[in-house]
C-alpha positions as semicolon CSV with decimal commas, in nm:
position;residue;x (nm);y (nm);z (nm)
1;X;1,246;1,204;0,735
2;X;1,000;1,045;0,495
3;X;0,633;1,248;0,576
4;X;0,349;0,994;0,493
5;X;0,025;1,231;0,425
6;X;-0,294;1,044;0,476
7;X;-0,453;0,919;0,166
8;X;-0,770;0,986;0,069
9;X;-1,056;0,864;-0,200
10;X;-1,365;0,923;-0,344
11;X;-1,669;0,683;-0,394
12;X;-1,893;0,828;-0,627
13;X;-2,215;0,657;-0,600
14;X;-2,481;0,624;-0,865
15;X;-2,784;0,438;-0,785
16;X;-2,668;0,130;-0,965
17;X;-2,272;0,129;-0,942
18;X;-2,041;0,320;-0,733
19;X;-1,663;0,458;-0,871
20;X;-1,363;0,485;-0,671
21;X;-1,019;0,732;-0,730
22;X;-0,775;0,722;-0,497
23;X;-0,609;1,055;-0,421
24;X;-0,231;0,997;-0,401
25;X;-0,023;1,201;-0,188
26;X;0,186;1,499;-0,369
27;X;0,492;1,349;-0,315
28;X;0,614;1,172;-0,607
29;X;0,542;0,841;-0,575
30;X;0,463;0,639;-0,870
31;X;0,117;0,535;-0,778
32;X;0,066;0,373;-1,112
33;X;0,216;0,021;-1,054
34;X;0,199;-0,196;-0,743
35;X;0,496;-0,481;-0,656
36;X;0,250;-0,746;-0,460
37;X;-0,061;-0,848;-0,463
38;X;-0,311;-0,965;-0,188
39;X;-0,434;-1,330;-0,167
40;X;-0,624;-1,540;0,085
41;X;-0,537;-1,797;0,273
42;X;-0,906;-1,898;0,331
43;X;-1,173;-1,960;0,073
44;X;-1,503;-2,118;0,170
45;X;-1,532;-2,432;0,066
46;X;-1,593;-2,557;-0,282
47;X;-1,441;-2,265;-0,402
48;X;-1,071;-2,308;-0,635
49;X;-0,836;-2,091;-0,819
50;X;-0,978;-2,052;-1,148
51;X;-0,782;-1,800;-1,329
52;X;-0,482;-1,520;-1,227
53;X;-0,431;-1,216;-1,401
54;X;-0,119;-1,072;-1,204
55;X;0,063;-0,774;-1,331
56;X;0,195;-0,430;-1,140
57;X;-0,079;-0,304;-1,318
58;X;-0,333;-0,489;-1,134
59;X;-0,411;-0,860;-0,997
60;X;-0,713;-1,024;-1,039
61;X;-0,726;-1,362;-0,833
62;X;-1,075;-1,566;-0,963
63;X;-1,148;-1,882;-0,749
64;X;-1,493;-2,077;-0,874
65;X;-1,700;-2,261;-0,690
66;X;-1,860;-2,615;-0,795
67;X;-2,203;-2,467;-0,849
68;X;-2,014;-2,196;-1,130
69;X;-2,018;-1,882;-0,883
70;X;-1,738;-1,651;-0,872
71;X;-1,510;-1,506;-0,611
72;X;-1,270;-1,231;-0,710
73;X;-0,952;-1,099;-0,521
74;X;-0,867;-0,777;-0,673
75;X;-0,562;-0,562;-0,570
76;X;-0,540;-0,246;-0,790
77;X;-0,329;0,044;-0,790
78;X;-0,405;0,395;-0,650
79;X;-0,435;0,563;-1,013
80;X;-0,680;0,290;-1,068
81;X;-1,049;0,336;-1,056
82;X;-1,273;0,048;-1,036
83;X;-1,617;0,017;-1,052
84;X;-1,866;-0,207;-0,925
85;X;-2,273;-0,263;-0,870
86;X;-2,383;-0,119;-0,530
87;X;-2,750;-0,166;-0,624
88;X;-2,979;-0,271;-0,356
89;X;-2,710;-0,284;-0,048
90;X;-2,602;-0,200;0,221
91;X;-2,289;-0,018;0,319
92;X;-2,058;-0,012;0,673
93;X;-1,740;0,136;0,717
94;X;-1,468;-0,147;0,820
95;X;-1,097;-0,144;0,920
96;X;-0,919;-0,486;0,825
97;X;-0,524;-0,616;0,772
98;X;-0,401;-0,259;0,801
99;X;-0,632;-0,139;0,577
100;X;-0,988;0,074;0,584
101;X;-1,300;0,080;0,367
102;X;-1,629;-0,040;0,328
103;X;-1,809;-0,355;0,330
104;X;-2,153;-0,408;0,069
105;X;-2,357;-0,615;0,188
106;X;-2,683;-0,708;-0,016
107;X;-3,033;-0,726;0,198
108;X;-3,027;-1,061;0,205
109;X;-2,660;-1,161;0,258
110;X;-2,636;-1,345;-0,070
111;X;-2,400;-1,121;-0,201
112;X;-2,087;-0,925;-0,081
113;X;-1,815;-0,645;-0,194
114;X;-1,537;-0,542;0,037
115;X;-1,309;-0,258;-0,072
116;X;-0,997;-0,128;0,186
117;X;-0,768;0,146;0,073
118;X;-0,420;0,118;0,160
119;X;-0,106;0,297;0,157
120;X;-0,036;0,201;-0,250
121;X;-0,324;0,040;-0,374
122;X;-0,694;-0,058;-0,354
123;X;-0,804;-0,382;-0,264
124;X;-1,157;-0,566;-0,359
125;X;-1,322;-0,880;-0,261
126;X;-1,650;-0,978;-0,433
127;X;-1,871;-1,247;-0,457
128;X;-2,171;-1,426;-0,416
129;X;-2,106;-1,528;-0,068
130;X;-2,250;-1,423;0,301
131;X;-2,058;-1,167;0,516
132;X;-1,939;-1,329;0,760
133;X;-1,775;-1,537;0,496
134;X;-1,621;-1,242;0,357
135;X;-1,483;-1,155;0,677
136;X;-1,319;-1,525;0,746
137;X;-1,145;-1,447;0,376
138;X;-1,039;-1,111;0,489
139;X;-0,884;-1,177;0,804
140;X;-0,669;-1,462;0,617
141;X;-0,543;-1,203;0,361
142;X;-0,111;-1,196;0,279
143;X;0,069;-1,033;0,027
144;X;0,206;-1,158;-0,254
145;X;0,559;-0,984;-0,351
146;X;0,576;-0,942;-0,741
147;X;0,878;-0,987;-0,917
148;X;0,948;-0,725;-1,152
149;X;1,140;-0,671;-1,485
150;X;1,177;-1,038;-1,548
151;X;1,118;-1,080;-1,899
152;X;1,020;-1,495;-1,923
153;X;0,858;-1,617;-1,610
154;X;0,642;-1,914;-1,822
């Protein structure tokens, strides 16, 4: 039988930034690499893909929107630990696509961070963009499968 221990992680929180390290269970699993990557199927409007960086390492999805904000879809791995500004917000915990974290929400709804832990990975939605928009882009989240050891994929 294959024993699933609940995962765990830290936030650290400074007053301008907080860190996160996942805690991977002790049972061998290679918790460095990932093989998919979340993406939404909603984005509010005016926003488009700008740039990808997809790797097991790490996937950054970047969509821009016409006035030059950003919005940034991050799936990392457990052993990763990303940090990001927490300054001046507001924090709830949240359960969303299988996933649970927090939601950062700044006082005046301009700005928004999501992070959910799951089973393999860490994934992060920021932007400057209201929270209920954050939660229209969360609840249209899918995976992405990555193909792996496939040398030329130009």
């Amino acid at each position: 039988a294959f024993h699933h221990h609940p995962r765990r992680f830290f936030l650290r929180a400074t007053p301008i930034a907080t860190d996160v390290a996942g805690i991977p269970p002790d049972d061998g699993e290679n918790s460095e690499t990932i093989s998919y990557y979340w993406d939404a199927a909603y984005v509010p409007e005016g926003y488009v893909l700008d740039f990808t960086d997809i790797s097991d390492l790490g996937t950054i999805l970047s969509y821009k929107s016409q006035s030059g904000t950003y919005l940034d879809i991050s799936t990392i791995p457990l052993n990763g630990t990303p940090t990001f500004d927490t300054e001046d917000t507001q924090k709830q915990e949240i359960r969303i696509s299988g996933g649970s974290g927090y939601l950062y929400t700044t006082e005046d709804d301009s700005k928004t961070r999501l992070l959910l832990l799951y089973e393999d990975g860490f994934l992060i939605i920021g932007g400057k963009i209201s929270q209920e928009e954050i939660l229209k882009i969360s609840n249209s989240l899918y995976k992405i499968n990555i193909i792996t050891n496939q040398e030329d994929l130009q």
